[in-house]
Amino acid sequence: RKLETETAVEVVDDQRGCPTYAEDLADVLGFLVSSRRRGIFHGTNAGACTWYELARQVAIEDGADPDRIDPCPSSEYPTPVVRPACSVLLSNRLE
């Protein structure tokens, strides 16, 4: 809800990930359990985007102004957590 109270929000634009819809992940988990699959599976939706791209799309879906979201590099984002530049998971084994 920062977009309602602040003039702009900065979101990192140099980290890529693969957002996954919770209901899709639930379906995958149900399939894995019912088929008694074992091992490590990466259940993700297709495609990838930066956190900035995701934030803009969420703003659009929520009816907020996406132009109030500004990109910034990870080096300028205030967090003690170090995140990888690319955390896109491949779901080859699941596919």
PDB file of C-alpha atoms in Angstrom:
ATOM      1  CA  ARG A   1       0.000   0.000   0.000  1.00  0.00           C
ATOM      2  CA  LYS A   2       3.004   2.310  -0.240  1.00  0.00           C
ATOM      3  CA  LEU A   3       1.750   3.542  -3.605  1.00  0.00           C
ATOM      4  CA  GLU A   4      -1.192   5.159  -1.854  1.00  0.00           C
ATOM      5  CA  THR A   5       0.948   7.164   0.574  1.00  0.00           C
ATOM      6  CA  GLU A   6       4.312   7.776  -1.102  1.00  0.00           C
ATOM      7  CA  THR A   7       5.214   9.583  -4.282  1.00  0.00           C
ATOM      8  CA  ALA A   8       7.282   6.686  -5.609  1.00  0.00           C
ATOM      9  CA  VAL A   9       8.482   3.234  -4.647  1.00  0.00           C
ATOM     10  CA  GLU A  10      11.849   1.843  -5.717  1.00  0.00           C
ATOM     11  CA  VAL A  11      12.041  -1.804  -6.706  1.00  0.00           C
ATOM     12  CA  VAL A  12      15.131  -3.679  -7.866  1.00  0.00           C
ATOM     13  CA  ASP A  13      15.414  -4.146 -11.600  1.00  0.00           C
ATOM     14  CA  ASP A  14      18.493  -6.365 -11.789  1.00  0.00           C
ATOM     15  CA  GLN A  15      17.170  -9.523 -10.133  1.00  0.00           C
ATOM     16  CA  ARG A  16      15.188 -11.991 -12.239  1.00  0.00           C
ATOM     17  CA  GLY A  17      12.834 -14.603 -10.879  1.00  0.00           C
ATOM     18  CA  CYS A  18       9.905 -16.765 -11.855  1.00  0.00           C
ATOM     19  CA  PRO A  19       6.750 -15.764  -9.982  1.00  0.00           C
ATOM     20  CA  THR A  20       4.407 -18.686  -9.483  1.00  0.00           C
ATOM     21  CA  TYR A  21       0.653 -18.523  -9.005  1.00  0.00           C
ATOM     22  CA  ALA A  22      -0.237 -20.253  -5.711  1.00  0.00           C
ATOM     23  CA  GLU A  23      -3.166 -22.192  -7.181  1.00  0.00           C
ATOM     24  CA  ASP A  24      -0.932 -23.564  -9.956  1.00  0.00           C
ATOM     25  CA  LEU A  25       1.640 -24.647  -7.383  1.00  0.00           C
ATOM     26  CA  ALA A  26      -1.090 -26.314  -5.311  1.00  0.00           C
ATOM     27  CA  ASP A  27      -2.141 -28.300  -8.393  1.00  0.00           C
ATOM     28  CA  VAL A  28       1.456 -29.415  -8.976  1.00  0.00           C
ATOM     29  CA  LEU A  29       1.837 -30.450  -5.330  1.00  0.00           C
ATOM     30  CA  GLY A  30      -1.406 -32.425  -5.524  1.00  0.00           C
ATOM     31  CA  PHE A  31      -0.144 -34.211  -8.640  1.00  0.00           C
ATOM     32  CA  LEU A  32       3.196 -35.043  -7.020  1.00  0.00           C
ATOM     33  CA  VAL A  33       1.563 -36.415  -3.873  1.00  0.00           C
ATOM     34  CA  SER A  34      -1.077 -38.448  -5.692  1.00  0.00           C
ATOM     35  CA  SER A  35       1.462 -39.913  -8.118  1.00  0.00           C
ATOM     36  CA  ARG A  36       3.883 -40.701  -5.261  1.00  0.00           C
ATOM     37  CA  ARG A  37       6.746 -38.903  -6.989  1.00  0.00           C
ATOM     38  CA  ARG A  38       9.927 -38.553  -4.966  1.00  0.00           C
ATOM     39  CA  GLY A  39      12.829 -36.155  -5.210  1.00  0.00           C
ATOM     40  CA  ILE A  40      13.284 -32.480  -5.823  1.00  0.00           C
ATOM     41  CA  PHE A  41      10.958 -30.744  -8.251  1.00  0.00           C
ATOM     42  CA  HIS A  42      10.829 -27.072  -9.190  1.00  0.00           C
ATOM     43  CA  GLY A  43       7.169 -26.259  -9.684  1.00  0.00           C
ATOM     44  CA  THR A  44       7.083 -22.866 -11.361  1.00  0.00           C
ATOM     45  CA  ASN A  45       5.021 -21.034 -13.909  1.00  0.00           C
ATOM     46  CA  ALA A  46       6.623 -20.277 -17.268  1.00  0.00           C
ATOM     47  CA  GLY A  47       8.430 -17.034 -17.932  1.00  0.00           C
ATOM     48  CA  ALA A  48      10.612 -14.756 -15.880  1.00  0.00           C
ATOM     49  CA  CYS A  49      10.699 -11.105 -14.911  1.00  0.00           C
ATOM     50  CA  THR A  50      12.489  -8.683 -12.636  1.00  0.00           C
ATOM     51  CA  TRP A  51      11.014  -7.618  -9.300  1.00  0.00           C
ATOM     52  CA  TYR A  52      10.463  -4.196 -10.908  1.00  0.00           C
ATOM     53  CA  GLU A  53       8.481  -5.691 -13.795  1.00  0.00           C
ATOM     54  CA  LEU A  54       6.427  -7.746 -11.351  1.00  0.00           C
ATOM     55  CA  ALA A  55       5.716  -4.709  -9.151  1.00  0.00           C
ATOM     56  CA  ARG A  56       4.525  -2.699 -12.148  1.00  0.00           C
ATOM     57  CA  GLN A  57       2.186  -5.505 -13.226  1.00  0.00           C
ATOM     58  CA  VAL A  58       0.805  -5.854  -9.691  1.00  0.00           C
ATOM     59  CA  ALA A  59       0.182  -2.098  -9.637  1.00  0.00           C
ATOM     60  CA  ILE A  60      -1.696  -2.310 -12.930  1.00  0.00           C
ATOM     61  CA  GLU A  61      -3.803  -5.250 -11.701  1.00  0.00           C
ATOM     62  CA  ASP A  62      -4.551  -3.339  -8.487  1.00  0.00           C
ATOM     63  CA  GLY A  63      -5.540  -0.158 -10.323  1.00  0.00           C
ATOM     64  CA  ALA A  64      -2.531   1.795  -9.028  1.00  0.00           C
ATOM     65  CA  ASP A  65      -0.266   3.983 -11.151  1.00  0.00           C
ATOM     66  CA  PRO A  66       2.681   1.832 -12.340  1.00  0.00           C
ATOM     67  CA  ASP A  67       4.641   4.981 -13.183  1.00  0.00           C
ATOM     68  CA  ARG A  68       5.046   5.565  -9.448  1.00  0.00           C
ATOM     69  CA  ILE A  69       7.309   2.512  -9.327  1.00  0.00           C
ATOM     70  CA  ASP A  70      10.921   3.344 -10.088  1.00  0.00           C
ATOM     71  CA  PRO A  71      13.649   0.846 -10.962  1.00  0.00           C
ATOM     72  CA  CYS A  72      16.837   0.698  -8.920  1.00  0.00           C
ATOM     73  CA  PRO A  73      19.885  -1.562  -8.820  1.00  0.00           C
ATOM     74  CA  SER A  74      20.287  -4.043  -5.971  1.00  0.00           C
ATOM     75  CA  SER A  75      23.312  -2.105  -4.788  1.00  0.00           C
ATOM     76  CA  GLU A  76      21.037   0.839  -3.937  1.00  0.00           C
ATOM     77  CA  TYR A  77      18.192  -1.148  -2.358  1.00  0.00           C
ATOM     78  CA  PRO A  78      18.278  -1.022   1.465  1.00  0.00           C
ATOM     79  CA  THR A  79      18.359  -4.646   2.627  1.00  0.00           C
ATOM     80  CA  PRO A  80      20.910  -6.768   4.502  1.00  0.00           C
ATOM     81  CA  VAL A  81      19.904  -9.800   2.412  1.00  0.00           C
ATOM     82  CA  VAL A  82      22.105 -10.693  -0.551  1.00  0.00           C
ATOM     83  CA  ARG A  83      20.029 -12.149  -3.360  1.00  0.00           C
ATOM     84  CA  PRO A  84      21.197 -13.726  -6.627  1.00  0.00           C
ATOM     85  CA  ALA A  85      20.774 -11.770  -9.844  1.00  0.00           C
ATOM     86  CA  CYS A  86      18.976 -14.750 -11.387  1.00  0.00           C
ATOM     87  CA  SER A  87      16.810 -17.112  -9.370  1.00  0.00           C
ATOM     88  CA  VAL A  88      14.796 -18.532 -12.256  1.00  0.00           C
ATOM     89  CA  LEU A  89      14.173 -22.220 -11.602  1.00  0.00           C
ATOM     90  CA  LEU A  90      13.989 -24.775 -14.393  1.00  0.00           C
ATOM     91  CA  SER A  91      11.148 -27.253 -14.088  1.00  0.00           C
ATOM     92  CA  ASN A  92      12.530 -29.758 -16.612  1.00  0.00           C
ATOM     93  CA  ARG A  93      12.165 -32.748 -14.296  1.00  0.00           C
ATOM     94  CA  LEU A  94       8.552 -31.910 -13.560  1.00  0.00           C
ATOM     95  CA  GLU A  95       7.732 -31.307 -17.212  1.00  0.00           C
TER      96      GLU A  95
END
